[in-house]
Short mmCIF file of C-alpha atoms in Angstrom, two decimals:
data_model
loop_
_atom_site.label_atom_id
_atom_site.label_comp_id
_atom_site.label_asym_id
_atom_site.label_seq_id
_atom_site.Cartn_x
_atom_site.Cartn_y
_atom_site.Cartn_z
CA MET A 1 298.55 24.35 158.70
CA ALA A 2 298.73 27.58 156.72
CA ILE A 3 301.39 28.99 159.02
CA ASP A 4 303.71 26.04 158.40
CA THR A 5 303.18 26.37 154.64
CA ASP A 6 303.87 30.11 154.79
CA LEU A 7 307.02 29.47 156.79
CA LYS A 8 308.29 26.90 154.27
CA THR A 9 307.58 29.32 151.42
CA ALA A 10 309.37 32.15 153.23
CA LEU A 11 312.40 29.96 153.89
CA THR A 12 312.52 28.85 150.26
CA VAL A 13 312.36 32.46 149.05
CA ARG A 14 315.07 33.44 151.52
CA GLN A 15 317.32 30.61 150.31
CA LEU A 16 316.83 31.69 146.69
CA LEU A 17 317.60 35.30 147.54
CA ALA A 18 320.68 34.27 149.50
CA THR A 19 321.98 32.37 146.47
CA GLU A 20 321.42 35.33 144.15
CA ASN A 21 322.56 38.03 146.61
CA PRO A 22 325.11 36.64 149.06
CA ILE A 23 324.99 38.50 152.35
CA SER A 24 327.60 38.14 155.04
CA VAL A 25 326.14 37.02 158.37
CA LEU A 26 328.02 38.79 161.14
CA GLY A 27 326.23 37.07 164.00
CA GLU A 28 323.05 35.33 165.10
CA LYS A 29 321.37 34.97 168.48
CA THR A 30 318.27 33.14 169.62
CA ILE A 31 316.59 34.16 172.86
CA PRO A 32 313.52 32.93 174.77
CA TYR A 33 310.32 34.98 174.83
CA LYS A 34 311.27 36.86 177.98
CA PRO A 35 311.36 40.66 178.27
CA GLU A 36 314.53 40.46 180.37
CA CYS A 37 316.40 39.06 177.33
CA VAL A 38 315.93 42.22 175.25
CA ALA A 39 318.93 43.94 176.86
CA SER A 40 321.29 41.08 176.00
CA THR A 41 320.14 41.24 172.39
CA ARG A 42 320.84 45.00 172.27
CA ARG A 43 324.34 44.37 173.64
CA PHE A 44 324.85 41.59 171.09
CA VAL A 45 324.01 43.91 168.17
CA ARG A 46 326.05 46.78 169.65
CA ASP A 47 329.11 44.55 170.06
CA ILE A 48 328.91 43.26 166.50
CA ALA A 49 328.49 46.78 165.13
CA CYS A 50 331.45 47.96 167.23
CA ASP A 51 333.63 45.07 166.03
CA TRP A 52 332.86 46.00 162.41
CA GLY A 53 333.65 49.67 162.92
CA VAL A 54 330.11 50.98 162.55
CA PRO A 55 330.01 54.66 163.60
CA GLY A 56 328.57 55.39 167.06
CA GLU A 57 325.37 57.10 165.93
CA ILE A 58 324.52 54.19 163.61
CA ARG A 59 325.27 51.69 166.41
CA GLU A 60 322.80 53.57 168.61
CA VAL A 61 320.12 53.37 165.91
CA ALA A 62 320.83 49.65 165.42
CA GLU A 63 320.46 49.10 169.18
CA LEU A 64 317.19 51.03 169.29
CA LEU A 65 315.78 49.13 166.30
CA THR A 66 316.83 45.83 167.84
CA SER A 67 315.13 46.74 171.11
CA GLU A 68 311.91 47.70 169.31
CA LEU A 69 311.85 44.63 167.05
CA VAL A 70 312.59 42.12 169.80
CA THR A 71 310.16 43.75 172.22
CA ASN A 72 307.43 43.69 169.54
CA ALA A 73 308.16 40.03 168.82
CA ILE A 74 307.85 39.17 172.50
CA VAL A 75 304.74 41.28 173.14
CA HIS A 76 302.82 40.46 169.97
CA GLY A 77 304.15 37.01 169.11
CA ARG A 78 303.53 35.41 172.49
CA GLY A 79 299.88 34.70 171.77
CA TYR A 80 300.74 32.17 169.04
CA ARG A 81 302.79 29.65 171.06
CA ASP A 82 304.35 29.63 174.50
CA GLU A 83 307.57 27.88 173.51
CA LEU A 84 308.74 30.16 170.70
CA THR A 85 312.04 31.96 170.60
CA VAL A 86 313.17 35.18 168.97
CA HIS A 87 315.97 34.85 166.43
CA VAL A 88 318.10 37.91 165.67
CA ALA A 89 320.59 37.94 162.81
CA VAL A 90 322.97 40.74 161.90
CA HIS A 91 323.97 40.88 158.24
CA ARG A 92 326.38 43.00 156.26
CA GLU A 93 325.85 43.85 152.62
CA ASP A 94 328.71 46.00 151.36
CA ARG A 95 328.64 48.94 153.81
CA ILE A 96 325.08 48.28 155.03
CA ILE A 97 324.31 46.56 158.33
CA ARG A 98 320.94 44.78 158.34
CA LEU A 99 318.77 43.40 161.10
CA PRO A 100 316.22 41.22 159.25
#
């Protein structure tokens, strides 16, 4: 399947980038495709940002972005397979917090 091939390629590229540019993973969470799980993911990101001393206004933006990304994944990704999950990872690169 093309999707499986694309996924393998994406994972390979990510592994190469991780070797060249090490990024600290602050936390990861996998949730089922259920709208009621979005709130727990927001709290997860907020707690990590708080633990790492991210200023309040940036924490709020990170929460909002998390909510939008996870909601979009649930709404638009559901048509592909019923048994998928949403994986959220919070990374730190120097003073930058990332939600890939």
